[in-house]
Coordinates of C-alpha atoms in Angstrom, one line a residue:
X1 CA 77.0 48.5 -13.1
X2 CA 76.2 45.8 -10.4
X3 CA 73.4 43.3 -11.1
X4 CA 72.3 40.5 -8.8
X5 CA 73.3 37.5 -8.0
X6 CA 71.9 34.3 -9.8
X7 CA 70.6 31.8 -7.7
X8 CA 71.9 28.3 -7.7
X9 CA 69.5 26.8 -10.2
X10 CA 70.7 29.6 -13.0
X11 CA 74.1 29.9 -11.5
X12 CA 74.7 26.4 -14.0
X13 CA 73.5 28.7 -17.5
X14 CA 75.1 28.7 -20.3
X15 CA 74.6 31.2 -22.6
X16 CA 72.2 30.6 -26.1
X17 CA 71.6 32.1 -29.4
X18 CA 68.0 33.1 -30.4
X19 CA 66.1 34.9 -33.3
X20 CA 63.1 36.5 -32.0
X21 CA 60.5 38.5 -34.2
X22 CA 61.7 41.7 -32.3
X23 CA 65.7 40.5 -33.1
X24 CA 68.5 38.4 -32.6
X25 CA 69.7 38.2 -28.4
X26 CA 71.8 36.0 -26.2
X27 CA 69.6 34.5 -23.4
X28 CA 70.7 31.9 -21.0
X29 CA 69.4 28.2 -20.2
X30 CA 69.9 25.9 -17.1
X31 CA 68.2 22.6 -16.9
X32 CA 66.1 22.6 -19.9
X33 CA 64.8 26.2 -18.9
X34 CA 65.4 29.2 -20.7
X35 CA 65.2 33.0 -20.2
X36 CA 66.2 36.5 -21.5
X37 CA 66.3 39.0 -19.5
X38 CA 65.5 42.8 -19.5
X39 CA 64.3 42.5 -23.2
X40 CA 62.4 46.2 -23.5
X41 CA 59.2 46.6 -24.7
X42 CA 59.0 50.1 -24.9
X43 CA 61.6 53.4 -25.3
X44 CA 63.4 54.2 -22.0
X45 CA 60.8 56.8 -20.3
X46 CA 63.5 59.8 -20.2
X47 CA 63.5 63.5 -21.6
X48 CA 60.2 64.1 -23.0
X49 CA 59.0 60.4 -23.3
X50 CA 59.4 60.5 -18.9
X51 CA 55.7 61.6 -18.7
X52 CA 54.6 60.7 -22.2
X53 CA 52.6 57.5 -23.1
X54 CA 55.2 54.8 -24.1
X55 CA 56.8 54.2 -27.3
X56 CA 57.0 50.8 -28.5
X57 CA 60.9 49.7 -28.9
X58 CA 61.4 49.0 -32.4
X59 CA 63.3 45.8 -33.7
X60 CA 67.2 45.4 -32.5
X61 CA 69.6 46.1 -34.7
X62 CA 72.1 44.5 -33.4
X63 CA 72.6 41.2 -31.1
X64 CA 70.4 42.4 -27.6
X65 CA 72.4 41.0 -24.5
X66 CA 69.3 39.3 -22.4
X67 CA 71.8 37.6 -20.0
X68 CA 71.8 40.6 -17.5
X69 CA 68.7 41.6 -15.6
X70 CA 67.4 45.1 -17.1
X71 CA 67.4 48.2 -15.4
X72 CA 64.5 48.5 -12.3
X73 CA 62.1 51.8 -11.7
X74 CA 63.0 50.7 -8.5
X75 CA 66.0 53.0 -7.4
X76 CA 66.5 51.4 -3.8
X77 CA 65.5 48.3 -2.0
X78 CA 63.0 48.6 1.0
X79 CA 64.3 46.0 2.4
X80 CA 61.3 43.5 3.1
X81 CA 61.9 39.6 3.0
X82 CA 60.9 39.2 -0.5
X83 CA 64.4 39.8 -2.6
X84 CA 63.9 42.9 -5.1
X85 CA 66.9 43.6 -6.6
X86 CA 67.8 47.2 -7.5
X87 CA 69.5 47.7 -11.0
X88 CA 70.4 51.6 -12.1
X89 CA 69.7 52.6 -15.7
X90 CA 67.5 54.3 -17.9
X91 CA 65.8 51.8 -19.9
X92 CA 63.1 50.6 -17.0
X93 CA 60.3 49.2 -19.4
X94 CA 61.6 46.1 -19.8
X95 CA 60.3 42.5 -19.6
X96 CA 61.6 39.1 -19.0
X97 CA 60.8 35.7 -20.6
X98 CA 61.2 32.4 -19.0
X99 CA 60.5 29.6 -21.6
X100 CA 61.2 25.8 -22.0
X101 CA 64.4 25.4 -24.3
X102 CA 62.3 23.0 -26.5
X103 CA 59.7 25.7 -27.4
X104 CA 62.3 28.0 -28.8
X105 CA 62.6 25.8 -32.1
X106 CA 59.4 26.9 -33.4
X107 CA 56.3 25.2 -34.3
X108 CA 55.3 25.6 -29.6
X109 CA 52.2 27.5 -29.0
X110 CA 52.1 26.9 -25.2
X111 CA 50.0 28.8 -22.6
X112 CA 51.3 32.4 -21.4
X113 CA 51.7 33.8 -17.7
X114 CA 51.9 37.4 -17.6
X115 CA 53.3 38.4 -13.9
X116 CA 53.0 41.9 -12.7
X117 CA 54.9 43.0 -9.6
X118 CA 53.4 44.7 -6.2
X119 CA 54.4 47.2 -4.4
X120 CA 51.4 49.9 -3.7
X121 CA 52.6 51.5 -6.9
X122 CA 55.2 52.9 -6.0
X123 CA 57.9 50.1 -5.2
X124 CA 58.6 46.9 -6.2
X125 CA 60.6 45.0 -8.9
X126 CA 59.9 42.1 -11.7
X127 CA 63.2 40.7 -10.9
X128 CA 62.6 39.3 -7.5
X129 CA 63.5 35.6 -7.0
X130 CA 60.1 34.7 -5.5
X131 CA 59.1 35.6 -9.0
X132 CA 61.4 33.5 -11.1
X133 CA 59.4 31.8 -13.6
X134 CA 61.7 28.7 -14.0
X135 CA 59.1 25.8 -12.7
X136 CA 56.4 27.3 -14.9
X137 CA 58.6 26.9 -18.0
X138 CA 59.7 23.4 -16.8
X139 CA 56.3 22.8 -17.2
X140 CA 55.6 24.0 -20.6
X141 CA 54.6 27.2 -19.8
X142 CA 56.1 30.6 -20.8
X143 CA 56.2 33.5 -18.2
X144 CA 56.6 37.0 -18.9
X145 CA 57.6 39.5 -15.9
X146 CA 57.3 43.0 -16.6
X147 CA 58.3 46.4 -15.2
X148 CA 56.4 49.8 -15.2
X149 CA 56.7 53.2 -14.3
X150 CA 56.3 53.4 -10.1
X151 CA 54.7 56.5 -7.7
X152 CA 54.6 59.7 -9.5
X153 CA 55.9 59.0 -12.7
X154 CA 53.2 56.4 -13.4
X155 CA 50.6 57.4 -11.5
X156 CA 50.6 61.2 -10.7
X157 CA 48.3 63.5 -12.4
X158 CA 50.3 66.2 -13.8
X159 CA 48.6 68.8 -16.2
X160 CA 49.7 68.5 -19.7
X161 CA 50.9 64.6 -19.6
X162 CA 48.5 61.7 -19.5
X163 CA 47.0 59.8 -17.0
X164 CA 47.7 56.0 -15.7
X165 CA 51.1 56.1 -17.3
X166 CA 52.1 53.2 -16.0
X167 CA 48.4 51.5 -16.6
X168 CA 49.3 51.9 -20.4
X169 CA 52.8 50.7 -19.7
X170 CA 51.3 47.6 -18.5
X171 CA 49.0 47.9 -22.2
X172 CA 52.0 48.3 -24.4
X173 CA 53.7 45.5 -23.0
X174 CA 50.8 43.1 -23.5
X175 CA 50.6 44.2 -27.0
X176 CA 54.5 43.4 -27.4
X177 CA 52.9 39.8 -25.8
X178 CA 50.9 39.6 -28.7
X179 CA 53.4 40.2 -31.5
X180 CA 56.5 39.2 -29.9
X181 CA 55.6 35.9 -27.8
X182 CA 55.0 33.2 -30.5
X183 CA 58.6 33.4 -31.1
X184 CA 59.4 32.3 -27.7
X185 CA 56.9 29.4 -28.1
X186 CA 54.2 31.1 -26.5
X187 CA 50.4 31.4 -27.8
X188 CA 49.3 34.8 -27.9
X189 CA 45.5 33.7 -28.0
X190 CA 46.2 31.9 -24.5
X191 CA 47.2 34.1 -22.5
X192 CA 46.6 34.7 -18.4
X193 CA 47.8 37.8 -17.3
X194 CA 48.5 37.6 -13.0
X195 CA 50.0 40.0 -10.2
X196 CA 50.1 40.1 -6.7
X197 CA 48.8 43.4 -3.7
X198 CA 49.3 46.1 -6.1
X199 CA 49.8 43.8 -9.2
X200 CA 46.7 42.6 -8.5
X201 CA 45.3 45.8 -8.9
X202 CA 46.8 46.1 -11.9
X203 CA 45.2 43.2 -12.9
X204 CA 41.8 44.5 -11.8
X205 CA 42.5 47.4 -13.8
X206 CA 43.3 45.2 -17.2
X207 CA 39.7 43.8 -16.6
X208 CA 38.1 47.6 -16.1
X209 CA 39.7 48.9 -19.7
X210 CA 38.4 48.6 -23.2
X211 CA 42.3 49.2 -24.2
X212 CA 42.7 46.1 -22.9
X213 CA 40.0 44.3 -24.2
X214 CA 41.5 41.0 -26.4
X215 CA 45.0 41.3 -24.8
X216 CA 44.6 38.3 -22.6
X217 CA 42.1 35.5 -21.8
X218 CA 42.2 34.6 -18.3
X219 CA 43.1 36.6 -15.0
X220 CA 44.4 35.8 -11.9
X221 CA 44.2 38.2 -8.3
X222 CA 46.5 37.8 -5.4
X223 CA 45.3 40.2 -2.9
X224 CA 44.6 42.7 -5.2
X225 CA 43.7 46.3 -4.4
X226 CA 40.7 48.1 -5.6
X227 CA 41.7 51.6 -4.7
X228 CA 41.3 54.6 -7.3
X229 CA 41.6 58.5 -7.3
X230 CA 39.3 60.9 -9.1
X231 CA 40.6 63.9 -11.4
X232 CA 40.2 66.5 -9.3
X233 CA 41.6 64.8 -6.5
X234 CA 44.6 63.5 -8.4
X235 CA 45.1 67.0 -8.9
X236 CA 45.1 67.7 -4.9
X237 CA 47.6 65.4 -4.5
X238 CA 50.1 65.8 -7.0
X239 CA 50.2 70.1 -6.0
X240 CA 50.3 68.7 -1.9
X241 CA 53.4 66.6 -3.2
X242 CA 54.5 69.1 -5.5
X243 CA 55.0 71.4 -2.6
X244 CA 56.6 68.8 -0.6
X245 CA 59.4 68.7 -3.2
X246 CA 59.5 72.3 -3.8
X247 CA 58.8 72.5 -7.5
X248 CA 55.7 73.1 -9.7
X249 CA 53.2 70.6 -10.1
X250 CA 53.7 70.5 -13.9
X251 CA 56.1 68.6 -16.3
X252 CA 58.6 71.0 -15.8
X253 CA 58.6 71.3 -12.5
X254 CA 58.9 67.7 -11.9
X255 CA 61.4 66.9 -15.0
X256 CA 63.6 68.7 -12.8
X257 CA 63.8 66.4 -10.1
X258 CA 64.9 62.9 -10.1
X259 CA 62.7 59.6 -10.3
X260 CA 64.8 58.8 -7.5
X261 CA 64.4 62.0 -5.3
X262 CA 61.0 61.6 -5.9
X263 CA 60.3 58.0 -4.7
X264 CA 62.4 59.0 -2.1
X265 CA 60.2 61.8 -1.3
X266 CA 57.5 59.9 -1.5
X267 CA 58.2 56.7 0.1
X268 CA 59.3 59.4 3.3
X269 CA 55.4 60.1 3.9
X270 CA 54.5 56.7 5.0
X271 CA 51.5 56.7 3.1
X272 CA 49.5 54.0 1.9
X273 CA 48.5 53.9 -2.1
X274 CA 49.4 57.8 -1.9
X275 CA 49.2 57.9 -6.2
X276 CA 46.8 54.8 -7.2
X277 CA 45.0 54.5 -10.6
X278 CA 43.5 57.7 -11.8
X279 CA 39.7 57.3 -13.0
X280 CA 37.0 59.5 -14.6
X281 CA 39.2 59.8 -17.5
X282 CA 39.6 57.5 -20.8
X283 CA 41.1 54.5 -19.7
X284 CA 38.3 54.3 -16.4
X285 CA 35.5 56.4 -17.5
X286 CA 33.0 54.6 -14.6
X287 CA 35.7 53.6 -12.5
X288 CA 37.1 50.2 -11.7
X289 CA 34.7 48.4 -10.1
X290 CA 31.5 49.3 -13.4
X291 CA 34.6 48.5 -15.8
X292 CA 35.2 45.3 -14.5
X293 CA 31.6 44.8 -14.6
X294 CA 31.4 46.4 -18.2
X295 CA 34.3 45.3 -19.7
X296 CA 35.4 41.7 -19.1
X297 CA 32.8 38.9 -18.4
X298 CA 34.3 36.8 -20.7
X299 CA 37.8 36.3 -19.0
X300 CA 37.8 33.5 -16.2
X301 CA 39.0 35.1 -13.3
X302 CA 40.3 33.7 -9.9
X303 CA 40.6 36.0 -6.9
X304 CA 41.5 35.8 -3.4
X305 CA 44.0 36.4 -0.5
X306 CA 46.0 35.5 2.1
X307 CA 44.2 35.0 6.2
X308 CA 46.1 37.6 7.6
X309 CA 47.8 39.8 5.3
X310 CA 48.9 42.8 7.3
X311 CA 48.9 41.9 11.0
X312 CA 53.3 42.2 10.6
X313 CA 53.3 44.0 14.1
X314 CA 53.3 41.6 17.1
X315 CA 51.7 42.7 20.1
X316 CA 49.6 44.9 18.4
X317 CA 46.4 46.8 21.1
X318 CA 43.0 46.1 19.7
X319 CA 41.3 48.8 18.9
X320 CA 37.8 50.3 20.5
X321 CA 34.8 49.7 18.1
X322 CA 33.3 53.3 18.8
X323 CA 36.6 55.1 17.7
X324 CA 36.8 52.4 14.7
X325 CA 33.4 53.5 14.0
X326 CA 34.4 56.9 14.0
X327 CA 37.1 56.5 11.7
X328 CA 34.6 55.1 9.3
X329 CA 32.2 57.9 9.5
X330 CA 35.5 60.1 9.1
X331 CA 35.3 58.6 5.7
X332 CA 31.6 59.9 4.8
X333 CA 30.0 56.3 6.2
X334 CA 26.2 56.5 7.5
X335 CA 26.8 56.3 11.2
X336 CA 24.1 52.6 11.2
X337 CA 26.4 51.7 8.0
X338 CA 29.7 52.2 10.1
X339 CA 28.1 50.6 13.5
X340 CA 27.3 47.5 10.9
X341 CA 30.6 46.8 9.9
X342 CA 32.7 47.2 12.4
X343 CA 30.4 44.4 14.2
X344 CA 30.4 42.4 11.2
X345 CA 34.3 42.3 11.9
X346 CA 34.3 42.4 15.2
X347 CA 32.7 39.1 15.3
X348 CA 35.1 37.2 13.7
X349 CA 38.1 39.1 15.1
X350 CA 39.7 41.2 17.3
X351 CA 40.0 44.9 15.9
X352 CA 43.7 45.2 15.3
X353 CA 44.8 47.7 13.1
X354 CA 46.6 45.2 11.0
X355 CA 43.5 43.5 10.5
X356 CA 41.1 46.5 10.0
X357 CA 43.7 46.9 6.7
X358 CA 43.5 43.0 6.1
X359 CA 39.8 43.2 5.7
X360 CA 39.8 46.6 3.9
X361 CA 42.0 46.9 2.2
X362 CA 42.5 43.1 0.7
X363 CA 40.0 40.7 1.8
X364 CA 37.0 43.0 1.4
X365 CA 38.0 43.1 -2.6
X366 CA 37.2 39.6 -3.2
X367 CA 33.3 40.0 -2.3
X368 CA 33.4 43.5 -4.1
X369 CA 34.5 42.1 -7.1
X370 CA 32.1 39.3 -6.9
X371 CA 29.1 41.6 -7.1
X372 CA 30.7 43.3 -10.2
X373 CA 30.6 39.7 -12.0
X374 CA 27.6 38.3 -11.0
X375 CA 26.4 38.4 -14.6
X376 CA 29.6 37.7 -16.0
X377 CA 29.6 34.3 -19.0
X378 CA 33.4 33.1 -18.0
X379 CA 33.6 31.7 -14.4
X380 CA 35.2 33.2 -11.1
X381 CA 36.7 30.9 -8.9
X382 CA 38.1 32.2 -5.1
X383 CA 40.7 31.2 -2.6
X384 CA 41.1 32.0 1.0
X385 CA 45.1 31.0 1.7
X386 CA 45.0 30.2 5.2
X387 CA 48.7 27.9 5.7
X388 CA 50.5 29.8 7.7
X389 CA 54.5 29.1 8.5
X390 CA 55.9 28.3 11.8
X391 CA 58.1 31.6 12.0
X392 CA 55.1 33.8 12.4
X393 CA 51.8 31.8 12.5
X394 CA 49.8 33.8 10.7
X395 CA 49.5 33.8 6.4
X396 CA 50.8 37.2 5.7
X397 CA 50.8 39.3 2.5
X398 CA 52.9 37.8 0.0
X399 CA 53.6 34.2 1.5
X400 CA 51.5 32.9 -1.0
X401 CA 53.7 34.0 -3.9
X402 CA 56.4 31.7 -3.6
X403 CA 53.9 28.6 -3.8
X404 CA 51.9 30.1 -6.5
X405 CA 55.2 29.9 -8.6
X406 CA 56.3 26.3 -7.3
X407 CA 59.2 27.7 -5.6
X408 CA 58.6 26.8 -1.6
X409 CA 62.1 25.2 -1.4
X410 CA 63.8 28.2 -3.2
X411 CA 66.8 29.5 -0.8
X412 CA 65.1 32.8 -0.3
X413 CA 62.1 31.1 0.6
X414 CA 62.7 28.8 3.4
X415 CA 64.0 31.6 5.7
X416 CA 60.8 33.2 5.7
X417 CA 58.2 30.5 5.3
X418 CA 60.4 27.6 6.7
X419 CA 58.8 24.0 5.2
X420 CA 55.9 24.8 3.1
X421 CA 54.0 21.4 3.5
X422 CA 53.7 19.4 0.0
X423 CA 50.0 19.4 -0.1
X424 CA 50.0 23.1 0.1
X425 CA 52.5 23.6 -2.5
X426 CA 50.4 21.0 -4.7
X427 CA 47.3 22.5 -4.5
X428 CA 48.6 25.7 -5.4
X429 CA 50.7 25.6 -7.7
X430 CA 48.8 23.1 -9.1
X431 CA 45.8 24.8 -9.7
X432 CA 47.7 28.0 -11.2
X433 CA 49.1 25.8 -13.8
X434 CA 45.8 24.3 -14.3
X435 CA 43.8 27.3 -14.8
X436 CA 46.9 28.7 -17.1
X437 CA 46.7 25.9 -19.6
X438 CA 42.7 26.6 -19.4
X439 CA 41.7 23.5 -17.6
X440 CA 38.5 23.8 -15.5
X441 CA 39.6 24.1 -11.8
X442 CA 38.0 21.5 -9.5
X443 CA 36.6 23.6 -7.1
X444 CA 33.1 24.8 -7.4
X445 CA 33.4 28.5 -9.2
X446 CA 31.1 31.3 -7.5
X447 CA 27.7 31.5 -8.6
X448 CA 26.0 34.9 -9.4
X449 CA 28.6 36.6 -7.6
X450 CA 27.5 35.6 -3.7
X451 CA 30.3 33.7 -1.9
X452 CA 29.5 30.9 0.1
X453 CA 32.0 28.7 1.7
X454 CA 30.7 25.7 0.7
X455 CA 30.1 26.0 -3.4
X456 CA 32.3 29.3 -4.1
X457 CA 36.1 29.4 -2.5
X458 CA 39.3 27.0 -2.1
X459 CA 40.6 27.0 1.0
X460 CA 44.4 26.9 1.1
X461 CA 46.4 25.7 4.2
X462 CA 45.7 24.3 7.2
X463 CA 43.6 25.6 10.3
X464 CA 46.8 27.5 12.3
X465 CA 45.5 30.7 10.9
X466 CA 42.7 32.6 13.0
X467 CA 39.4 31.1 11.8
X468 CA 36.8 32.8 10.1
X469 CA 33.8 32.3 7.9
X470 CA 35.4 32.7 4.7
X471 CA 35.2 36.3 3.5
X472 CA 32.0 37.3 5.2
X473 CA 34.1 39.9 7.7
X474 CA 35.1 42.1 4.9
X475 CA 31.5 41.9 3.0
X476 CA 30.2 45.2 4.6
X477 CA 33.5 46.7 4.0
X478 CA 33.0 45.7 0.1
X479 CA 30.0 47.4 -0.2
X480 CA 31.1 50.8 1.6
X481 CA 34.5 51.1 0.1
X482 CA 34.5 49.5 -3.4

């Protein structure tokens, strides 16, 4: 088996003893920082646990090795500038822990990241250096990546197996949070669960359960995604895919193929969010949106995203605003509503298909969940991250990652973000660790859920980004689509 290569900062570790409630395990620590790697949380999803709710791992027997990065759903790299690692193996629902060396003594009860990984549910990887937790933990802090079941395995309907797999994946490894962290030197009671495009959804999802009610106390969005599937049309798209693939849409029709044939498969259609969260079942009876209304007012929440998250394609031809309009009433959208927003965008920007999915698919979430917490006791607080890097002058999806760890001079950063200026970095980062040890952020939280430039956002980065008035092109969008 191949697993990646450390970077420079761990590539000094030694390896370390430790006694955790869950067992005894070798970790590693560099510079005062610790971690152990690819601890699992949960039985390895194979047989008949591979559609089954998980099964919480009991405690090791014997010594765990948590020096090697554990075993990714992730079977192959798509090859995007963030590094995502691939490592085979069957024991995908894993987790790793990045604490300071001093907590592991006993007696620390320090605040607790929680970091879930993108990748439009069907890709992605907790092991990604833009996602190393080191600075975090040098700054007394313990992080806690986890992995989850990706595409159809976590997220397909299939008749006789549960739904939102992978949304109770994410469940059972807060839960081993809360038994398991204290012996890292975390706090259990303070913790702030985060994740990033699809882990941000995830996150959003946390907030819409009662399963997770109690599980964490604070929540933080990067570009998150709002998008959901009903039952019934769950069920539409696991038999279209099911067909694809040639086998029945059931448990034993896809136990028969591969989790890698079938994120190959899937991955192949080019489709965006293809097997998303399933609602109008137990976990989701209202949906996401009424859940996060319903279900967690007392978590502080911040929320935003990046300028210009999916304008990748230079050169891109704007689009006309009647067949943008038609698109929208393709979608079941009242012909006035459809004329509305596509003005409302169109007045701030050109109609580029990368930014028709910028404001629709990321940037209209912020105001959507704003209206869901306008009643809400804990307070929301949004950024708009506007810095944009030399290389492609524009704040893409994921570029704000990186910083929100405190890793901008990392050596897979600087290749794609060049210099991230130090007032940037500081402001970031800065305010993530603030709001993770529970300190009151100092900029003006949203009041009852209206936006406002002004009193309710941070604005991130400097003015090289195409300028617009906060979030207000996407506000139309919010209303029609979330």
């Amino acid at each position: 088996m191949t697993h990646p290569k450390d970077n420079a900062f761990w590539a000094e570790a030694t390896t370390i003893e430790h006694t955790s409630s869950v067992g005894k395990m070798t970790g590693l620590e560099a510079h005062g920082v610790a971690v152990f790697r690819g601890i699992p949380y949960a039985e390895a999803p194979t047989g008949p646990l591979r559609f089954a709710a998980p099964e919480r791992r009991a405690h090791f027997a014997e010594p765990f090795d948590a020096t090697r990065w554990g075993a990714t759903p992730l079977r192959k790299s798509p090859g995007f500038d963030i590094p995502e690692p691939v490592v085979p193996g069957d024991d995908i629902l894993n987790l790793n822990v990045f604490a300071p060396a001093h907590a592991l003594n006993g007696g620390a009860a320090l605040p607790v990241l929680v970091w879930i990984h993108g990748g439009g549910y069907v890709s992605g990887s907790s092991i990604g250096a833009w996602y190393d937790g080191r600075q975090f933990a040098s700054e007394d802090v313990v992080v806690v990546s986890i992995s989850y079941r990706l595409g159809l395995d976590g997220f397909g309907h299939i008749e006789g197996a549960p739904d939102n797999r992978a949304v109770l994946d994410w469940i059972c490894a807060l839960e081993w949070i809360q038994d398991a962290i204290s012996s890292f030197g975390g706090d259990p009671a303070n913790v702030t669960v985060s994740g990033q495009s699809a882990g941000g959804g995830a996150v959003l999802c946390l907030l819409a359960t009662r399963a997770a009610r109690g599980l964490f106390k604070r929540a933080w969005v990067l570009s998150g995604v709002l998008e959901s599937i009903t039952v019934d049309k769950a069920a539409l798209a696991t038999a279209g895919f099911a067909e694809a693939v040639g086998v029945s849409p059931d448990i034993a029709g896809f136990a028969s193929v591969t989790d890698t044939a079938l994120q190959d498969a899937l991955l192949a259609t080019g489709a965006l969010l293809t097997f998303p969260p399933v609602v109008g079942e137990e976990l989701f009876p209202h949906g996401i949106s009424a859940g996060i209304a319903a279900e967690s007012g007392d978590v502080a929440l911040v929320i935003g995203a990046t300028a210009d998250e999916t304008l990748w394609t230079p050169g891109e031809t704007a689009l006309d605003r009647s067949d943008v309009v038609a698109q929208f009433e393709a979608e079941n959208v009242p012909p006035d509503e459809a004329v509305d927003a596509v003005e409302q965008i169109g007045s701030l920007h050109e109609l580029l298909p990368g930014r028709l999915i910028t404001e629709r698919l990321f940037r209209s979430v912020v105001p959507a969940v704003l209206s869901e917490r306008c009643t809400a006791a804990a307070p929301t607080w949004v950024y708009d991250y506007r810095w944009a890097p030399e290389k492609s002058g524009l704040a893409l999806h994921c570029n704000e990652i990186p910083v929100f760890f405190g890793l901008p001079e990392a050596e897979t950063v600087t290749p794609v973000l060049g210099t991230v200026p130090a007032e940037v970095a500081a402001s970031f980062h800065g305010s993530a660790l603030s709001f993770v040890r529970g300190e009151v952020l100092d900029w003006m939280p949203a009041e009852s859920g209206v936006l406002k430039m002004a009193t309710g956002a941070c604005t991130v980065g400097d003015a090289r980004s195409t300028p617009s008035d906060a979030f207000s092109a996407s506000e139309r969008l919010a209303a029609l689509f979330h």
